[in-house]
Amino acid sequence: MGTELTKRSLVELAVERMRERIVMGDWQVGQRLPTEPELAHQLGISRNTVREAMRVLAFSGLVEIRQGDGSYLRTAHDPLQAVQAMSRCTPEQARETRHILEAEAVGLAALRRTDTDLQALRDALAGSAGHFHGDVDEYVACDLVFHQRLVDAAHNPALSELYRYFAGVVAAALKHNMATVPRCQSTFDLHGQILDAIEQRDAERAKRLSRTLIES
């Protein structure tokens, strides 16, 4: 147990030192990092510790490990800081961010969607329609699936994951609003119009309708 804890603490120390060097600008984005022996000598630790630390940095998105070629600095901005900032946002900030992401994603979806995407959207919209005048929880769950598939049709994994996070944050507020505000059929019908614009590959119309839906 003691040996395992010592190994872990050494890896954490190595990660911290390399993060510091990245923040200080010792390495530039896209630059090939020193080899394991070089880093081990510079940091005064073993090659195995360097290797484990590099895996941690790669997992966090800071470093890209290219098999047989070495490790490269992917970004100088620690993704962990972005995650921490997102976790501290207010529900209103989460709602605002979700709407911004969706409006832009819908435009991309109109240009990039596949036939499979369209079928998935039709299925999700049909599910929403079946619960629109029924149970709030069931409807919101179906509605979130439809909106997530809209964003997924943009085929940008980073955009999809960001949207999924913020949609999850505002889910409770959506349920509360749906339970207290009368449901409007014309607002729901905008969903079908957005889907039609995406099917027609009309990006501007899709974005315009998405903003109208957000404001309604």
PDB file of N, CA, C and O in Angstrom, residues 94-130:
ATOM      1  N   ALA A  94     -26.167  28.463 -17.770  1.00  0.00           N
ATOM      2  CA  ALA A  94     -26.238  27.169 -18.454  1.00  0.00           C
ATOM      3  C   ALA A  94     -27.288  27.213 -19.558  1.00  0.00           C
ATOM      4  O   ALA A  94     -27.067  26.721 -20.673  1.00  0.00           O
ATOM      5  N   ARG A  95     -28.454  27.807 -19.259  1.00  0.00           N
ATOM      6  CA  ARG A  95     -29.523  27.918 -20.254  1.00  0.00           C
ATOM      7  C   ARG A  95     -29.063  28.756 -21.445  1.00  0.00           C
ATOM      8  O   ARG A  95     -29.283  28.398 -22.606  1.00  0.00           O
ATOM      9  N   GLU A  96     -28.417  29.876 -21.152  1.00  0.00           N
ATOM     10  CA  GLU A  96     -27.938  30.772 -22.205  1.00  0.00           C
ATOM     11  C   GLU A  96     -26.921  30.064 -23.093  1.00  0.00           C
ATOM     12  O   GLU A  96     -26.983  30.158 -24.330  1.00  0.00           O
ATOM     13  N   THR A  97     -26.001  29.342 -22.481  1.00  0.00           N
ATOM     14  CA  THR A  97     -24.969  28.627 -23.246  1.00  0.00           C
ATOM     15  C   THR A  97     -25.588  27.526 -24.097  1.00  0.00           C
ATOM     16  O   THR A  97     -25.223  27.345 -25.262  1.00  0.00           O
ATOM     17  N   ARG A  98     -26.540  26.816 -23.527  1.00  0.00           N
ATOM     18  CA  ARG A  98     -27.223  25.754 -24.275  1.00  0.00           C
ATOM     19  C   ARG A  98     -27.887  26.318 -25.518  1.00  0.00           C
ATOM     20  O   ARG A  98     -27.796  25.744 -26.610  1.00  0.00           O
ATOM     21  N   HIS A  99     -28.558  27.458 -25.389  1.00  0.00           N
ATOM     22  CA  HIS A  99     -29.247  28.056 -26.522  1.00  0.00           C
ATOM     23  C   HIS A  99     -28.276  28.513 -27.613  1.00  0.00           C
ATOM     24  O   HIS A  99     -28.545  28.341 -28.806  1.00  0.00           O
ATOM     25  N   ILE A 100     -27.156  29.093 -27.199  1.00  0.00           N
ATOM     26  CA  ILE A 100     -26.149  29.535 -28.176  1.00  0.00           C
ATOM     27  C   ILE A 100     -25.595  28.346 -28.944  1.00  0.00           C
ATOM     28  O   ILE A 100     -25.470  28.373 -30.177  1.00  0.00           O
ATOM     29  N   LEU A 101     -25.269  27.283 -28.211  1.00  0.00           N
ATOM     30  CA  LEU A 101     -24.719  26.082 -28.845  1.00  0.00           C
ATOM     31  C   LEU A 101     -25.719  25.474 -29.832  1.00  0.00           C
ATOM     32  O   LEU A 101     -25.360  25.098 -30.941  1.00  0.00           O
ATOM     33  N   GLU A 102     -26.979  25.411 -29.408  1.00  0.00           N
ATOM     34  CA  GLU A 102     -27.976  24.766 -30.262  1.00  0.00           C
ATOM     35  C   GLU A 102     -28.229  25.555 -31.539  1.00  0.00           C
ATOM     36  O   GLU A 102     -28.326  24.973 -32.626  1.00  0.00           O
ATOM     37  N   ALA A 103     -28.335  26.865 -31.425  1.00  0.00           N
ATOM     38  CA  ALA A 103     -28.620  27.685 -32.606  1.00  0.00           C
ATOM     39  C   ALA A 103     -27.555  27.509 -33.677  1.00  0.00           C
ATOM     40  O   ALA A 103     -27.856  27.402 -34.875  1.00  0.00           O
ATOM     41  N   GLU A 104     -26.300  27.459 -33.259  1.00  0.00           N
ATOM     42  CA  GLU A 104     -25.210  27.277 -34.228  1.00  0.00           C
ATOM     43  C   GLU A 104     -25.141  25.840 -34.724  1.00  0.00           C
ATOM     44  O   GLU A 104     -24.886  25.583 -35.905  1.00  0.00           O
ATOM     45  N   ALA A 105     -25.378  24.900 -33.827  1.00  0.00           N
ATOM     46  CA  ALA A 105     -25.314  23.485 -34.206  1.00  0.00           C
ATOM     47  C   ALA A 105     -26.385  23.132 -35.229  1.00  0.00           C
ATOM     48  O   ALA A 105     -26.144  22.337 -36.146  1.00  0.00           O
ATOM     49  N   VAL A 106     -27.562  23.724 -35.083  1.00  0.00           N
ATOM     50  CA  VAL A 106     -28.651  23.449 -36.018  1.00  0.00           C
ATOM     51  C   VAL A 106     -28.261  23.860 -37.441  1.00  0.00           C
ATOM     52  O   VAL A 106     -28.579  23.167 -38.412  1.00  0.00           O
ATOM     53  N   GLY A 107     -27.555  24.986 -37.561  1.00  0.00           N
ATOM     54  CA  GLY A 107     -27.087  25.418 -38.879  1.00  0.00           C
ATOM     55  C   GLY A 107     -26.118  24.411 -39.484  1.00  0.00           C
ATOM     56  O   GLY A 107     -26.196  24.101 -40.681  1.00  0.00           O
ATOM     57  N   LEU A 108     -25.220  23.896 -38.658  1.00  0.00           N
ATOM     58  CA  LEU A 108     -24.271  22.889 -39.142  1.00  0.00           C
ATOM     59  C   LEU A 108     -24.997  21.586 -39.484  1.00  0.00           C
ATOM     60  O   LEU A 108     -24.650  20.909 -40.460  1.00  0.00           O
ATOM     61  N   ALA A 109     -25.991  21.244 -38.672  1.00  0.00           N
ATOM     62  CA  ALA A 109     -26.744  20.009 -38.918  1.00  0.00           C
ATOM     63  C   ALA A 109     -27.421  20.042 -40.281  1.00  0.00           C
ATOM     64  O   ALA A 109     -27.489  19.022 -40.978  1.00  0.00           O
ATOM     65  N   ALA A 110     -27.914  21.214 -40.673  1.00  0.00           N
ATOM     66  CA  ALA A 110     -28.574  21.340 -41.980  1.00  0.00           C
ATOM     67  C   ALA A 110     -27.595  21.038 -43.116  1.00  0.00           C
ATOM     68  O   ALA A 110     -27.997  20.560 -44.184  1.00  0.00           O
ATOM     69  N   LEU A 111     -26.332  21.311 -42.897  1.00  0.00           N
ATOM     70  CA  LEU A 111     -25.318  21.094 -43.932  1.00  0.00           C
ATOM     71  C   LEU A 111     -24.706  19.692 -43.884  1.00  0.00           C
ATOM     72  O   LEU A 111     -24.258  19.184 -44.902  1.00  0.00           O
ATOM     73  N   ARG A 112     -24.721  19.086 -42.708  1.00  0.00           N
ATOM     74  CA  ARG A 112     -23.980  17.832 -42.526  1.00  0.00           C
ATOM     75  C   ARG A 112     -24.846  16.608 -42.265  1.00  0.00           C
ATOM     76  O   ARG A 112     -24.334  15.486 -42.252  1.00  0.00           O
ATOM     77  N   ARG A 113     -26.123  16.796 -42.053  1.00  0.00           N
ATOM     78  CA  ARG A 113     -26.982  15.677 -41.637  1.00  0.00           C
ATOM     79  C   ARG A 113     -26.956  14.549 -42.664  1.00  0.00           C
ATOM     80  O   ARG A 113     -26.753  14.747 -43.870  1.00  0.00           O
ATOM     81  N   THR A 114     -27.174  13.340 -42.164  1.00  0.00           N
ATOM     82  CA  THR A 114     -27.272  12.163 -43.017  1.00  0.00           C
ATOM     83  C   THR A 114     -28.716  11.670 -42.994  1.00  0.00           C
ATOM     84  O   THR A 114     -29.537  12.140 -42.205  1.00  0.00           O
ATOM     85  N   ASP A 115     -29.006  10.709 -43.842  1.00  0.00           N
ATOM     86  CA  ASP A 115     -30.349  10.125 -43.831  1.00  0.00           C
ATOM     87  C   ASP A 115     -30.633   9.455 -42.489  1.00  0.00           C
ATOM     88  O   ASP A 115     -31.766   9.460 -41.997  1.00  0.00           O
ATOM     89  N   THR A 116     -29.588   8.878 -41.892  1.00  0.00           N
ATOM     90  CA  THR A 116     -29.734   8.244 -40.572  1.00  0.00           C
ATOM     91  C   THR A 116     -30.094   9.282 -39.517  1.00  0.00           C
ATOM     92  O   THR A 116     -30.933   9.046 -38.646  1.00  0.00           O
ATOM     93  N   ASP A 117     -29.444  10.446 -39.599  1.00  0.00           N
ATOM     94  CA  ASP A 117     -29.762  11.537 -38.667  1.00  0.00           C
ATOM     95  C   ASP A 117     -31.225  11.943 -38.799  1.00  0.00           C
ATOM     96  O   ASP A 117     -31.922  12.147 -37.801  1.00  0.00           O
ATOM     97  N   LEU A 118     -31.687  12.085 -40.039  1.00  0.00           N
ATOM     98  CA  LEU A 118     -33.069  12.510 -40.272  1.00  0.00           C
ATOM     99  C   LEU A 118     -34.066  11.519 -39.677  1.00  0.00           C
ATOM    100  O   LEU A 118     -35.055  11.915 -39.050  1.00  0.00           O
ATOM    101  N   GLN A 119     -33.795  10.232 -39.852  1.00  0.00           N
ATOM    102  CA  GLN A 119     -34.705   9.227 -39.311  1.00  0.00           C
ATOM    103  C   GLN A 119     -34.712   9.265 -37.792  1.00  0.00           C
ATOM    104  O   GLN A 119     -35.773   9.149 -37.154  1.00  0.00           O
ATOM    105  N   ALA A 120     -33.526   9.445 -37.207  1.00  0.00           N
ATOM    106  CA  ALA A 120     -33.434   9.527 -35.743  1.00  0.00           C
ATOM    107  C   ALA A 120     -34.200  10.739 -35.223  1.00  0.00           C
ATOM    108  O   ALA A 120     -34.872  10.679 -34.179  1.00  0.00           O
ATOM    109  N   LEU A 121     -34.133  11.846 -35.946  1.00  0.00           N
ATOM    110  CA  LEU A 121     -34.855  13.052 -35.560  1.00  0.00           C
ATOM    111  C   LEU A 121     -36.365  12.864 -35.698  1.00  0.00           C
ATOM    112  O   LEU A 121     -37.139  13.303 -34.839  1.00  0.00           O
ATOM    113  N   ARG A 122     -36.781  12.215 -36.773  1.00  0.00           N
ATOM    114  CA  ARG A 122     -38.213  11.957 -36.953  1.00  0.00           C
ATOM    115  C   ARG A 122     -38.750  11.084 -35.821  1.00  0.00           C
ATOM    116  O   ARG A 122     -39.838  11.331 -35.285  1.00  0.00           O
ATOM    117  N   ASP A 123     -37.986  10.057 -35.461  1.00  0.00           N
ATOM    118  CA  ASP A 123     -38.407   9.156 -34.385  1.00  0.00           C
ATOM    119  C   ASP A 123     -38.511   9.907 -33.054  1.00  0.00           C
ATOM    120  O   ASP A 123     -39.465   9.718 -32.289  1.00  0.00           O
ATOM    121  N   ALA A 124     -37.507  10.760 -32.791  1.00  0.00           N
ATOM    122  CA  ALA A 124     -37.507  11.511 -31.535  1.00  0.00           C
ATOM    123  C   ALA A 124     -38.665  12.499 -31.490  1.00  0.00           C
ATOM    124  O   ALA A 124     -39.307  12.677 -30.451  1.00  0.00           O
ATOM    125  N   LEU A 125     -38.950  13.142 -32.625  1.00  0.00           N
ATOM    126  CA  LEU A 125     -40.043  14.110 -32.669  1.00  0.00           C
ATOM    127  C   LEU A 125     -41.389  13.412 -32.488  1.00  0.00           C
ATOM    128  O   LEU A 125     -42.292  13.940 -31.820  1.00  0.00           O
ATOM    129  N   ALA A 126     -41.510  12.236 -33.054  1.00  0.00           N
ATOM    130  CA  ALA A 126     -42.746  11.469 -32.879  1.00  0.00           C
ATOM    131  C   ALA A 126     -42.943  11.107 -31.414  1.00  0.00           C
ATOM    132  O   ALA A 126     -44.071  11.157 -30.895  1.00  0.00           O
ATOM    133  N   GLY A 127     -41.849  10.769 -30.736  1.00  0.00           N
ATOM    134  CA  GLY A 127     -41.935  10.467 -29.312  1.00  0.00           C
ATOM    135  C   GLY A 127     -42.371  11.680 -28.512  1.00  0.00           C
ATOM    136  O   GLY A 127     -43.193  11.583 -27.594  1.00  0.00           O
ATOM    137  N   SER A 128     -41.821  12.847 -28.866  1.00  0.00           N
ATOM    138  CA  SER A 128     -42.208  14.092 -28.182  1.00  0.00           C
ATOM    139  C   SER A 128     -43.686  14.398 -28.408  1.00  0.00           C
ATOM    140  O   SER A 128     -44.394  14.791 -27.478  1.00  0.00           O
ATOM    141  N   ALA A 129     -44.130  14.243 -29.645  1.00  0.00           N
ATOM    142  CA  ALA A 129     -45.525  14.543 -29.983  1.00  0.00           C
ATOM    143  C   ALA A 129     -46.484  13.684 -29.169  1.00  0.00           C
ATOM    144  O   ALA A 129     -47.554  14.139 -28.749  1.00  0.00           O
ATOM    145  N   GLY A 130     -46.085  12.443 -28.940  1.00  0.00           N
ATOM    146  CA  GLY A 130     -46.948  11.525 -28.207  1.00  0.00           C
ATOM    147  C   GLY A 130     -47.117  11.891 -26.742  1.00  0.00           C
ATOM    148  O   GLY A 130     -48.074  11.441 -26.093  1.00  0.00           O
TER     149      GLY A 130
END
